Short mmCIF file of C-alpha atoms and ligand atoms in Angstrom, two decimals:
data_model
loop_
_atom_site.label_atom_id
_atom_site.label_comp_id
_atom_site.label_asym_id
_atom_site.label_seq_id
_atom_site.Cartn_x
_atom_site.Cartn_y
_atom_site.Cartn_z
CA MET A 7 -17.74 -29.43 -45.00
CA GLY A 8 -19.58 -26.01 -44.53
CA LYS A 9 -18.03 -22.82 -44.48
CA GLN A 10 -15.97 -21.85 -41.26
CA THR A 11 -16.65 -18.55 -39.58
CA ILE A 12 -15.01 -16.84 -36.79
CA ILE A 13 -17.30 -15.05 -34.26
CA PRO A 14 -15.73 -13.16 -31.35
CA PHE A 15 -17.61 -13.48 -28.12
CA GLY A 16 -16.88 -10.93 -25.41
CA PRO A 17 -15.22 -9.20 -23.72
CA GLN A 18 -18.27 -7.28 -23.52
CA HIS A 19 -21.34 -9.59 -23.57
CA PRO A 20 -24.70 -9.16 -21.59
CA VAL A 21 -24.13 -12.59 -19.77
CA LEU A 22 -20.44 -11.91 -18.88
CA PRO A 23 -20.19 -10.04 -15.76
CA GLU A 24 -16.34 -9.83 -16.38
CA PRO A 25 -14.14 -9.66 -19.52
CA ILE A 26 -13.05 -12.76 -21.30
CA HIS A 27 -12.87 -12.97 -25.00
CA LEU A 28 -13.51 -16.00 -26.94
CA ASP A 29 -12.84 -16.47 -30.51
CA LEU A 30 -15.41 -19.01 -31.74
CA VAL A 31 -14.77 -20.92 -34.79
CA LEU A 32 -18.16 -21.89 -35.86
CA GLU A 33 -19.42 -24.18 -38.89
CA ASP A 34 -23.00 -23.36 -39.26
CA GLU A 35 -24.31 -23.41 -35.74
CA GLN A 36 -21.78 -25.77 -34.25
CA VAL A 37 -18.65 -24.35 -32.40
CA LEU A 38 -15.60 -26.37 -33.63
CA GLN A 39 -13.04 -24.47 -31.37
CA ALA A 40 -12.91 -21.73 -28.88
CA ILE A 41 -9.84 -19.66 -28.52
CA PRO A 42 -9.89 -17.78 -25.17
CA ARG A 43 -7.91 -14.59 -24.67
CA ILE A 44 -7.71 -12.87 -21.21
CA GLY A 45 -5.67 -9.84 -20.06
CA PHE A 46 -8.26 -7.22 -20.02
CA VAL A 47 -8.11 -6.39 -16.30
CA HIS A 48 -4.56 -7.46 -15.34
CA ARG A 49 -3.70 -5.36 -12.16
CA GLY A 50 -0.29 -6.69 -11.29
CA LEU A 51 -1.07 -7.38 -7.65
CA GLU A 52 1.36 -10.13 -7.20
CA LYS A 53 4.17 -7.64 -8.24
CA LEU A 54 2.89 -5.18 -5.64
CA ALA A 55 3.83 -7.90 -2.86
CA GLU A 56 7.63 -6.68 -3.27
CA LYS A 57 6.79 -3.16 -2.26
CA LYS A 58 4.13 -3.61 0.38
CA ASP A 59 4.49 -4.51 3.96
CA PHE A 60 3.25 -7.98 4.39
CA GLN A 61 0.76 -7.07 6.81
CA ASP A 62 -0.85 -4.52 4.28
CA MET A 63 -0.91 -7.30 1.85
CA VAL A 64 -3.94 -8.95 3.15
CA TYR A 65 -5.90 -6.04 2.05
CA VAL A 66 -4.65 -6.44 -1.47
CA GLY A 67 -5.21 -10.06 -1.40
CA GLU A 68 -8.70 -9.73 -0.30
CA ARG A 69 -9.27 -7.36 -3.35
CA ILE A 70 -8.17 -9.96 -5.84
CA CYS A 71 -11.80 -10.86 -6.19
CA GLY A 72 -15.05 -9.02 -5.46
CA ILE A 73 -17.03 -12.14 -4.74
CA CYS A 74 -14.65 -14.60 -2.96
CA SER A 75 -12.93 -11.77 -1.22
CA PHE A 76 -12.80 -13.28 2.29
CA ILE A 77 -11.58 -16.55 1.23
CA HIS A 78 -8.70 -14.92 -0.57
CA SER A 79 -7.71 -13.28 2.63
CA VAL A 80 -8.03 -16.44 4.45
CA ALA A 81 -5.68 -18.07 1.98
CA PHE A 82 -3.03 -15.47 2.44
CA CYS A 83 -3.37 -15.05 6.24
CA GLN A 84 -3.14 -18.93 6.68
CA ALA A 85 0.10 -19.17 4.29
CA MET A 86 1.55 -16.15 6.21
CA GLU A 87 0.71 -17.78 9.61
CA SER A 88 2.37 -21.11 8.61
CA ILE A 89 5.59 -19.17 7.52
CA LEU A 90 5.72 -17.06 10.68
CA GLY A 91 4.66 -20.20 12.97
CA ILE A 92 1.72 -18.60 14.53
CA GLU A 93 -1.04 -20.46 16.12
CA VAL A 94 -4.58 -19.09 15.51
CA PRO A 95 -6.95 -19.08 18.27
CA GLU A 96 -9.71 -21.65 17.73
CA ARG A 97 -12.57 -18.85 18.03
CA ALA A 98 -10.76 -16.85 15.18
CA GLN A 99 -10.73 -20.19 12.99
CA SER A 100 -14.33 -20.79 13.60
CA LEU A 101 -15.34 -17.19 12.68
CA ARG A 102 -13.09 -17.55 9.46
CA GLY A 103 -15.14 -20.73 8.86
CA PHE A 104 -18.18 -18.88 9.36
CA TRP A 105 -17.57 -16.00 7.10
CA SER A 106 -16.06 -18.38 4.27
CA GLU A 107 -19.27 -20.26 4.24
CA LEU A 108 -21.60 -17.09 4.15
CA SER A 109 -19.33 -16.12 1.20
CA ARG A 110 -19.72 -19.37 -0.57
CA ILE A 111 -23.69 -19.18 -0.16
CA HIS A 112 -23.69 -15.75 -1.55
CA SER A 113 -21.45 -16.70 -4.46
CA HIS A 114 -23.40 -19.50 -5.53
CA TRP A 115 -26.49 -17.65 -5.25
CA LEU A 116 -25.03 -14.91 -7.43
CA TRP A 117 -24.33 -17.52 -9.80
CA MET A 118 -27.76 -19.05 -9.90
CA GLY A 119 -29.21 -15.77 -10.49
CA LEU A 120 -26.72 -15.14 -13.29
CA LEU A 121 -27.70 -18.62 -14.82
CA ALA A 122 -31.41 -17.63 -14.87
CA ASP A 123 -30.54 -14.53 -16.41
CA SER A 124 -28.49 -16.12 -19.00
CA PHE A 125 -31.45 -17.92 -20.48
CA GLY A 126 -33.76 -14.93 -19.83
CA PHE A 127 -35.56 -16.17 -16.67
CA GLU A 128 -35.61 -12.72 -15.32
CA ASN A 129 -38.21 -13.47 -12.59
CA LEU A 130 -36.04 -16.24 -11.17
CA PHE A 131 -33.06 -14.30 -11.32
CA MET A 132 -34.73 -11.31 -9.21
CA GLN A 133 -35.79 -13.86 -6.68
CA THR A 134 -32.26 -15.33 -6.32
CA TRP A 135 -30.72 -12.00 -5.88
CA LYS A 136 -33.43 -10.79 -3.47
CA LEU A 137 -32.27 -13.75 -1.12
CA ARG A 138 -28.67 -12.82 -1.74
CA GLU A 139 -29.34 -9.41 -0.51
CA SER A 140 -30.68 -10.31 2.66
CA LEU A 141 -27.46 -12.52 3.00
CA LEU A 142 -25.23 -9.55 2.21
CA ASP A 143 -27.17 -7.57 5.05
CA LEU A 144 -26.14 -10.18 7.58
CA VAL A 145 -22.61 -10.18 6.29
CA GLU A 146 -22.48 -6.49 6.99
CA ALA A 147 -23.96 -6.90 10.41
CA THR A 148 -21.26 -9.35 11.56
CA ALA A 149 -18.30 -8.42 9.38
CA GLY A 150 -18.86 -4.81 8.65
CA GLY A 151 -18.68 -5.05 5.03
CA ARG A 152 -20.95 -6.32 2.21
CA VAL A 153 -18.37 -7.36 -0.15
CA ILE A 154 -15.10 -6.70 1.18
CA TYR A 155 -15.37 -8.23 4.49
CA GLY A 156 -12.16 -6.79 5.93
CA SER A 157 -12.35 -9.06 8.97
CA CYS A 158 -9.37 -11.41 8.47
CA LYS A 159 -5.93 -10.35 9.31
CA ILE A 160 -2.60 -12.42 10.08
CA GLY A 161 -3.05 -14.13 13.48
CA GLY A 162 -6.77 -14.16 13.67
CA VAL A 163 -9.68 -11.96 12.87
CA ARG A 164 -10.35 -8.04 13.30
CA ARG A 165 -13.79 -8.54 14.95
CA ASP A 166 -15.70 -10.83 17.31
CA ILE A 167 -19.33 -11.33 17.15
CA SER A 168 -21.61 -11.14 20.06
CA LEU A 169 -23.76 -14.18 21.47
CA GLU A 170 -26.67 -11.63 20.39
CA LEU A 171 -25.66 -11.55 16.67
CA ILE A 172 -25.19 -15.30 16.59
CA THR A 173 -28.67 -15.66 17.60
CA GLN A 174 -29.71 -13.04 15.02
CA ALA A 175 -27.60 -14.96 12.35
CA GLN A 176 -29.13 -18.14 13.15
CA THR A 177 -32.66 -16.90 12.97
CA THR A 178 -31.84 -15.21 9.66
CA LEU A 179 -30.20 -18.08 8.22
CA LYS A 180 -33.10 -20.46 8.97
CA ALA A 181 -35.46 -18.10 7.20
CA LEU A 182 -33.17 -17.95 4.16
CA TYR A 183 -32.80 -21.80 4.21
CA THR A 184 -36.38 -22.17 3.90
CA GLN A 185 -36.61 -19.62 0.94
CA HIS A 186 -33.47 -21.42 -0.65
CA GLN A 187 -35.42 -24.77 -0.76
CA ILE A 188 -38.25 -23.11 -2.91
CA LEU A 189 -35.82 -21.71 -5.25
CA ALA A 190 -33.65 -24.79 -5.39
CA SER A 191 -36.86 -27.06 -6.22
CA ILE A 192 -37.54 -24.48 -9.01
CA PHE A 193 -33.98 -24.77 -10.46
CA GLU A 194 -33.90 -28.56 -10.28
CA ASN A 195 -37.49 -29.19 -11.80
CA ASP A 196 -38.24 -26.40 -14.04
CA THR A 197 -38.66 -28.06 -17.59
CA SER A 198 -37.25 -24.92 -19.21
CA ILE A 199 -34.14 -24.82 -17.05
CA GLN A 200 -33.75 -28.63 -17.70
CA HIS A 201 -34.14 -28.25 -21.49
CA ARG A 202 -31.29 -25.47 -21.47
CA THR A 203 -28.89 -27.32 -19.20
CA GLN A 204 -29.23 -31.04 -19.57
CA GLY A 205 -26.70 -32.59 -21.73
CA LYS A 206 -25.05 -29.10 -22.64
CA GLY A 207 -21.45 -28.98 -22.13
CA MET A 208 -20.40 -32.49 -21.13
CA LEU A 209 -17.17 -32.77 -19.26
CA SER A 210 -16.38 -36.61 -18.86
CA LYS A 211 -14.70 -38.18 -15.63
CA ASP A 212 -11.37 -38.62 -17.23
CA LYS A 213 -11.26 -35.41 -19.07
CA ALA A 214 -12.18 -33.38 -16.28
CA TYR A 215 -9.05 -35.09 -14.28
CA GLU A 216 -6.81 -34.64 -17.14
CA LEU A 217 -7.40 -30.97 -17.95
CA GLY A 218 -7.15 -30.19 -14.05
CA ALA A 219 -10.46 -28.90 -13.60
CA VAL A 220 -11.28 -27.83 -9.76
CA GLY A 221 -14.17 -27.10 -7.50
CA PRO A 222 -17.86 -27.58 -8.55
CA THR A 223 -16.74 -28.37 -12.51
CA LEU A 224 -14.46 -31.12 -11.14
CA ARG A 225 -17.35 -32.33 -8.56
CA ALA A 226 -19.85 -32.37 -11.21
CA SER A 227 -17.86 -34.97 -13.09
CA GLY A 228 -17.80 -37.50 -10.41
CA TRP A 229 -14.67 -36.67 -8.34
CA PRO A 230 -15.35 -36.27 -4.76
CA LEU A 231 -12.19 -33.66 -4.52
CA ASP A 232 -12.52 -30.59 -2.18
CA ALA A 233 -9.74 -28.66 -0.68
CA ARG A 234 -11.66 -28.62 2.70
CA LEU A 235 -11.01 -32.05 2.81
CA LEU A 236 -7.59 -31.14 3.87
CA LYS A 237 -8.95 -30.12 7.13
CA TYR A 238 -7.46 -26.45 7.36
CA GLY A 239 -8.71 -24.21 9.97
CA THR A 240 -12.02 -25.00 11.46
CA TYR A 241 -12.82 -27.68 9.11
CA GLN A 242 -11.02 -30.34 10.92
CA ASN A 243 -13.89 -30.11 13.60
CA LEU A 244 -16.83 -30.26 11.11
CA GLU A 245 -18.62 -33.23 9.36
CA PHE A 246 -19.30 -32.91 5.82
CA GLN A 247 -19.00 -35.04 2.45
CA PRO A 248 -18.12 -33.27 -0.87
CA VAL A 249 -21.17 -32.73 -3.09
CA VAL A 250 -20.65 -35.20 -6.13
CA GLU A 251 -22.74 -35.33 -9.36
CA THR A 252 -21.90 -37.73 -12.03
CA GLN A 253 -23.45 -36.60 -15.27
CA GLY A 254 -20.78 -33.62 -16.04
CA ASP A 255 -23.15 -31.54 -17.79
CA CYS A 256 -24.34 -27.99 -17.02
CA TYR A 257 -27.27 -29.36 -15.03
CA ALA A 258 -25.03 -31.41 -12.82
CA ARG A 259 -22.72 -28.28 -12.09
CA MET A 260 -25.91 -26.28 -11.36
CA ARG A 261 -27.10 -29.13 -8.95
CA VAL A 262 -23.70 -29.36 -7.18
CA ARG A 263 -23.88 -25.61 -6.43
CA ILE A 264 -27.24 -25.78 -5.31
CA ARG A 265 -26.35 -28.60 -2.88
CA GLU A 266 -23.29 -26.82 -1.81
CA VAL A 267 -25.42 -23.98 -0.35
CA ASP A 268 -27.39 -26.64 1.63
CA GLN A 269 -24.10 -27.83 2.80
CA SER A 270 -22.66 -24.50 3.79
CA PHE A 271 -25.94 -23.99 5.92
CA ASP A 272 -25.11 -27.19 7.68
CA LEU A 273 -21.56 -26.27 8.18
CA ILE A 274 -22.60 -22.63 9.59
CA ASN A 275 -24.96 -24.54 12.01
CA GLN A 276 -22.24 -26.87 13.01
CA LEU A 277 -19.65 -24.27 13.81
CA LEU A 278 -22.07 -21.84 15.57
CA LYS A 279 -23.25 -24.49 17.91
CA LYS A 280 -19.82 -25.20 18.96
CA LEU A 281 -18.05 -21.69 18.61
CA PRO A 282 -15.35 -21.92 21.39
CA ASP A 283 -14.64 -18.99 23.55
CA GLY A 284 -11.48 -17.36 23.86
CA PRO A 285 -9.42 -14.70 22.08
CA VAL A 286 -9.91 -13.83 18.29
CA GLU A 287 -6.19 -12.79 17.56
CA THR A 288 -2.66 -13.28 18.37
CA LYS A 289 0.45 -11.20 18.14
CA ILE A 290 2.56 -11.26 15.01
CA THR A 291 6.19 -11.64 15.94
CA GLY A 292 9.09 -11.81 13.35
CA MET A 293 9.52 -11.26 9.65
CA PRO A 294 8.57 -13.90 7.14
CA SER A 295 11.33 -16.13 6.02
CA GLY A 296 10.62 -19.15 4.27
CA GLU A 297 7.81 -20.26 1.69
CA HIS A 298 4.46 -21.74 1.96
CA PHE A 299 2.02 -23.33 -0.43
CA GLU A 300 -1.65 -22.91 0.77
CA ARG A 301 -4.57 -24.58 -0.91
CA VAL A 302 -8.03 -23.24 0.30
CA GLU A 303 -11.47 -24.13 -1.20
CA GLN A 304 -13.36 -21.16 -2.89
CA PRO A 305 -16.85 -21.30 -4.14
CA ARG A 306 -15.22 -21.59 -7.54
CA GLY A 307 -12.88 -24.36 -6.61
CA GLU A 308 -9.61 -24.85 -5.17
CA VAL A 309 -7.31 -21.54 -4.83
CA VAL A 310 -3.32 -21.80 -4.34
CA HIS A 311 -1.50 -18.88 -2.62
CA TYR A 312 2.37 -19.38 -2.55
CA LEU A 313 4.21 -16.94 -0.54
CA LYS A 314 7.78 -16.54 -0.06
CA GLY A 315 9.52 -14.44 2.42
CA ASN A 316 13.22 -13.49 2.65
CA GLY A 317 13.41 -12.18 6.22
CA SER A 318 12.23 -8.71 5.29
CA LYS A 319 8.88 -7.21 5.71
CA PHE A 320 8.41 -7.26 1.97
CA LEU A 321 7.56 -10.61 0.35
CA GLU A 322 9.86 -11.96 -2.33
CA ARG A 323 7.32 -13.83 -4.30
CA TYR A 324 3.53 -14.00 -4.08
CA ARG A 325 1.60 -16.15 -6.48
CA VAL A 326 -2.00 -16.90 -6.67
CA ARG A 327 -3.54 -19.59 -8.97
CA THR A 328 -7.17 -19.14 -8.96
CA PRO A 329 -9.87 -21.56 -9.88
CA THR A 330 -11.09 -19.98 -13.05
CA PHE A 331 -7.57 -20.23 -14.56
CA ALA A 332 -7.50 -24.05 -13.75
CA ASN A 333 -11.09 -24.34 -15.36
CA LEU A 334 -10.25 -22.48 -18.44
CA PRO A 335 -8.82 -25.57 -20.34
CA ALA A 336 -11.93 -27.44 -19.42
CA LEU A 337 -14.02 -24.72 -20.66
CA VAL A 338 -12.31 -24.54 -23.92
CA GLU A 339 -12.82 -28.45 -24.17
CA ILE A 340 -16.65 -28.30 -23.31
CA LEU A 341 -17.17 -25.73 -25.93
CA LYS A 342 -16.06 -28.05 -28.76
CA GLY A 343 -19.35 -29.24 -30.61
CA CYS A 344 -21.59 -27.44 -28.70
CA THR A 345 -24.06 -24.89 -30.70
CA PHE A 346 -23.67 -21.21 -30.60
CA ALA A 347 -26.71 -20.46 -28.88
CA ASP A 348 -25.41 -22.76 -25.81
CA VAL A 349 -21.92 -20.72 -25.43
CA PRO A 350 -23.26 -18.22 -22.82
CA ILE A 351 -24.71 -20.86 -20.48
CA ILE A 352 -21.57 -23.27 -20.94
CA VAL A 353 -19.33 -20.29 -20.30
CA LEU A 354 -21.32 -19.40 -17.31
CA SER A 355 -21.56 -22.97 -15.96
CA ILE A 356 -17.75 -22.85 -14.74
CA ASP A 357 -18.64 -19.72 -12.96
CA PRO A 358 -15.83 -17.75 -14.96
CA CYS A 359 -14.21 -15.15 -12.27
CA ILE A 360 -11.84 -13.07 -14.81
CA SER A 361 -10.54 -10.70 -12.37
CA CYS A 362 -9.51 -13.61 -10.07
CA THR A 363 -7.72 -14.94 -13.11
CA GLU A 364 -5.78 -12.01 -13.98
CA ARG A 365 -5.15 -10.68 -10.62
CA MET B 11 -45.30 -29.06 -11.64
CA SER B 12 -42.48 -26.61 -11.41
CA TYR B 13 -44.21 -23.83 -13.45
CA PHE B 14 -46.86 -23.73 -10.83
CA GLN B 15 -43.81 -23.24 -8.31
CA MET B 16 -42.57 -20.28 -9.95
CA LEU B 17 -46.14 -19.03 -10.64
CA ASN B 18 -47.04 -19.35 -7.02
CA LEU B 19 -44.01 -17.58 -6.07
CA SER B 20 -44.76 -14.61 -8.53
CA ILE B 21 -48.39 -14.23 -7.29
CA GLN B 22 -47.37 -14.52 -3.79
CA GLN B 23 -44.95 -11.43 -4.66
CA LEU B 24 -48.27 -9.44 -5.91
CA TRP B 25 -49.33 -9.30 -2.17
CA HIS B 26 -46.10 -8.14 -0.90
CA ARG B 27 -44.37 -4.84 -0.68
CA PRO B 28 -41.56 -4.44 -3.42
CA ALA B 29 -38.34 -5.92 -2.22
CA THR B 30 -36.57 -2.62 -3.34
CA ARG B 31 -36.65 0.68 -1.80
CA LEU B 32 -37.77 3.98 -3.33
CA TYR B 33 -34.54 5.25 -2.25
CA PRO B 34 -34.78 9.08 -1.63
CA GLN B 35 -38.02 8.63 0.11
CA GLU B 36 -37.19 5.52 1.99
CA VAL B 37 -33.51 5.26 3.23
CA ARG B 38 -31.86 2.03 4.33
CA PRO B 39 -31.69 1.52 8.11
CA VAL B 40 -28.16 1.67 9.20
CA ILE B 41 -26.62 -1.62 10.17
CA ALA B 42 -24.66 -1.45 13.30
CA ARG B 43 -21.13 -2.39 13.25
CA SER B 44 -20.95 -1.62 9.59
CA ARG B 45 -17.75 0.03 8.44
CA GLY B 46 -19.35 3.30 7.15
CA ARG B 47 -16.82 6.20 7.27
CA VAL B 48 -13.95 7.32 9.42
CA GLU B 49 -14.64 9.96 12.20
CA LEU B 50 -12.11 11.69 14.27
CA GLN B 51 -12.89 13.15 17.74
CA PRO B 52 -10.33 15.94 17.49
CA SER B 53 -10.82 16.56 21.28
CA THR B 54 -9.30 13.29 22.29
CA CYS B 55 -6.68 12.89 19.60
CA THR B 56 -2.96 13.68 21.01
CA LEU B 57 -1.61 13.41 17.31
CA CYS B 58 0.59 10.49 18.22
CA LEU B 59 0.84 9.49 14.34
CA LEU B 60 0.14 5.87 15.18
CA CYS B 61 -2.92 5.71 12.96
CA GLU B 62 -0.89 7.63 10.16
CA LYS B 63 1.60 4.86 10.39
CA LYS B 64 -0.71 2.00 10.41
CA CYS B 65 -2.82 3.11 7.32
CA PRO B 66 -2.12 0.89 4.49
CA THR B 67 -3.20 3.46 1.96
CA HIS B 68 -1.62 6.57 3.35
CA ALA B 69 -5.30 8.19 3.70
CA ILE B 70 -4.23 10.01 6.85
CA HIS B 71 -1.68 13.02 6.93
CA ILE B 72 -1.19 14.61 10.34
CA ASP B 73 0.70 18.04 10.49
CA ARG B 74 1.98 18.30 14.24
CA THR B 75 3.33 21.62 13.95
CA GLN B 76 -0.08 23.19 12.71
CA ARG B 77 -2.07 20.57 14.43
CA LEU B 78 -3.90 19.58 11.48
CA PHE B 79 -5.57 15.99 11.06
CA THR B 80 -6.13 15.51 7.30
CA LEU B 81 -8.15 12.59 6.06
CA ASP B 82 -8.57 11.65 2.26
CA ARG B 83 -11.86 9.48 2.09
CA PHE B 84 -11.14 8.79 -1.45
CA GLN B 85 -8.00 6.94 -0.50
CA CYS B 86 -9.48 5.35 2.61
CA ILE B 87 -10.54 1.70 2.17
CA LEU B 88 -12.43 1.41 5.48
CA CYS B 89 -9.98 -1.19 6.74
CA GLY B 90 -9.99 -0.22 10.31
CA ALA B 91 -6.24 -0.45 10.96
CA CYS B 92 -6.33 3.18 12.25
CA GLU B 93 -9.15 2.47 14.74
CA SER B 94 -7.23 -0.49 16.25
CA ALA B 95 -4.18 1.65 16.33
CA CYS B 96 -5.83 4.16 18.40
CA ILE B 97 -7.57 1.74 20.49
CA ALA B 98 -6.56 3.25 23.87
CA LYS B 99 -7.79 6.77 23.08
CA HIS B 100 -10.83 6.18 20.92
CA ALA B 101 -9.99 9.47 18.90
CA ILE B 102 -10.49 7.86 15.64
CA VAL B 103 -13.25 5.56 15.03
CA LEU B 104 -15.36 3.96 12.08
CA SER B 105 -18.86 5.08 12.35
CA GLU B 106 -21.59 3.04 10.90
CA HIS B 107 -22.94 5.92 8.61
CA TYR B 108 -21.89 6.09 5.03
CA ALA B 109 -19.85 8.86 3.82
CA PRO B 110 -22.24 10.94 1.62
CA PRO B 111 -21.18 11.04 -2.26
CA GLN B 112 -19.06 13.96 -3.36
CA THR B 113 -18.92 15.61 -6.49
CA HIS B 114 -15.43 16.45 -6.50
CA ARG B 115 -12.28 15.16 -4.76
CA ASP B 116 -11.36 16.87 -1.44
CA VAL B 117 -9.92 16.16 1.66
CA ILE B 118 -11.26 16.71 5.35
CA ILE B 119 -9.22 18.62 7.57
CA TRP B 120 -9.78 18.65 11.37
CA PRO B 121 -7.99 21.10 13.28
CA VAL B 122 -6.80 19.34 16.66
CA PRO B 123 -6.83 21.84 19.71
CA SER B 124 -4.39 21.71 22.09
CA THR B 125 -6.12 23.36 25.30
CA PRO B 126 -8.82 23.79 25.93
CA PRO B 127 -10.47 21.22 23.77
CA SER B 128 -13.30 22.27 21.46
CA LEU B 129 -15.11 20.18 19.10
CA ALA B 130 -14.28 22.33 15.92
CA SER B 131 -14.55 20.42 12.41
CA THR B 132 -14.14 22.02 9.20
CA THR B 133 -14.36 20.60 5.55
CA LYS B 134 -11.93 22.32 3.33
CA SER B 135 -11.68 21.84 -0.45
CA GLN B 136 -8.39 21.03 -1.83
CA ASN B 137 -8.35 20.47 -5.55
CA LYS B 138 -6.01 17.55 -5.99
CA GLY B 139 -6.38 17.20 -9.67
S1 SF4 C 425 -6.40 9.47 16.01
FE1 SF4 C 425 -5.41 8.28 17.65
S2 SF4 C 425 -3.80 7.35 16.51
FE2 SF4 C 425 -4.19 8.95 15.25
S3 SF4 C 425 -3.02 10.65 15.80
FE3 SF4 C 425 -4.84 10.75 17.13
S4 SF4 C 425 -4.54 9.89 19.07
FE4 SF4 C 425 -2.81 8.93 17.74
S1 SF4 C 426 -9.78 2.96 7.92
FE1 SF4 C 426 -7.92 2.26 6.87
S2 SF4 C 426 -7.48 3.16 5.05
FE2 SF4 C 426 -9.12 4.28 6.13
S3 SF4 C 426 -7.82 5.89 7.30
FE3 SF4 C 426 -8.02 4.27 8.64
S4 SF4 C 426 -6.34 3.01 8.43
FE4 SF4 C 426 -6.34 4.32 6.56
#
């Protein structure tokens, strides 16, 4: 048996956009064990719910994460609407779906760029982020913000989009889709990418389920589980099948995300074609009393928002279980046995979002 | 095979303009409907306090006796709650132009005229520490 060394990895590391610390127990080049430590960016957002008006909490909920911001606010609003017994107009639900899918696409492009960056493919990284930039402009033109959309509110959405904007969005998305196909083909067929990702970080089907992985990490191991299948909001009117891969390695996780971008383009097309007319918001009546457990699909997987109201304007309890938190046990498992040089790619392959995790 | 795809993409890029802008010379066009900064039209404001009540970050302070409307841009999160609260009077709106960067923290004070209305607007520096 060789000598064991502990190498600290993170919280500051070139491939990590956010702070997570891993103590890697190495024997020669091989990782025997990884001990994660989080808690560098804890902000105590859940506690804030006890002192903030429940209508203002939407803004806080949206700021849990800077990438899947919009879907966090959708989850919070849907949970609140269930407690208050509010019916959301159909147009508002469709618009929520539209922005959710846009944020899924931009999140996956962000991740694809970071993946290319993690193995030093700077050119591809720039090309991917160039695409993402055009999408962010579209988001700004429709929602008003690039990262924080600020469009979701309890009872509906804040702003409607005109027919002209919808046509503009369709044209932009069509062009982006064509460019995505070129990038997707490079990501899937490039031999250097295949060499760095295939067979790395294997997560078997049983292990993925046992460790409670969610999102693309789970689907890349062969489980067709997607919270959008619960048919919340606008998804009850849309046709889709979850994207599934069976190999369970980094390459499979990459392919799931690439094909989910295709799927999101398709979903946006479907919902823009049959965008219903009507109001985009309803009035909020009463104070929240009761509890609700909302499951929503984010780019990284299923997020759970638990809300408990006590009849006053302040919530009694607010709890968020984010997808990265659920994927951490799987990460620790797949790091076992890999070589040290593969650690950055494997860590990135679950698409870690640490600010989400620590709230 | 895919080496050529990537090469193709890179070579095409040679005949295109850069995707980035040379910032100070070339300014990004303003996107309509973007939430850039909060602007007040003092002539239409009635100091009804609705926006101050609705602001989630307490960025707005209204002094009714001295008729002063104070906005702290550093606290404002551009949520638009004030704009929807004031929807009948359109005195406070979100303009699509971004607020310029500032080197120190100060607030913007708009004196709100009673009658006759004038479009006076001043910025006063208040060091908040
Ligand atoms: S800006 Fe509008 S809401 Fe605010 S005090 Fe003036 S009139 Fe009232
Ligand atoms: S945009 Fe929002 S945060 Fe800014 S002043 Fe208006 S209500 Fe306050």
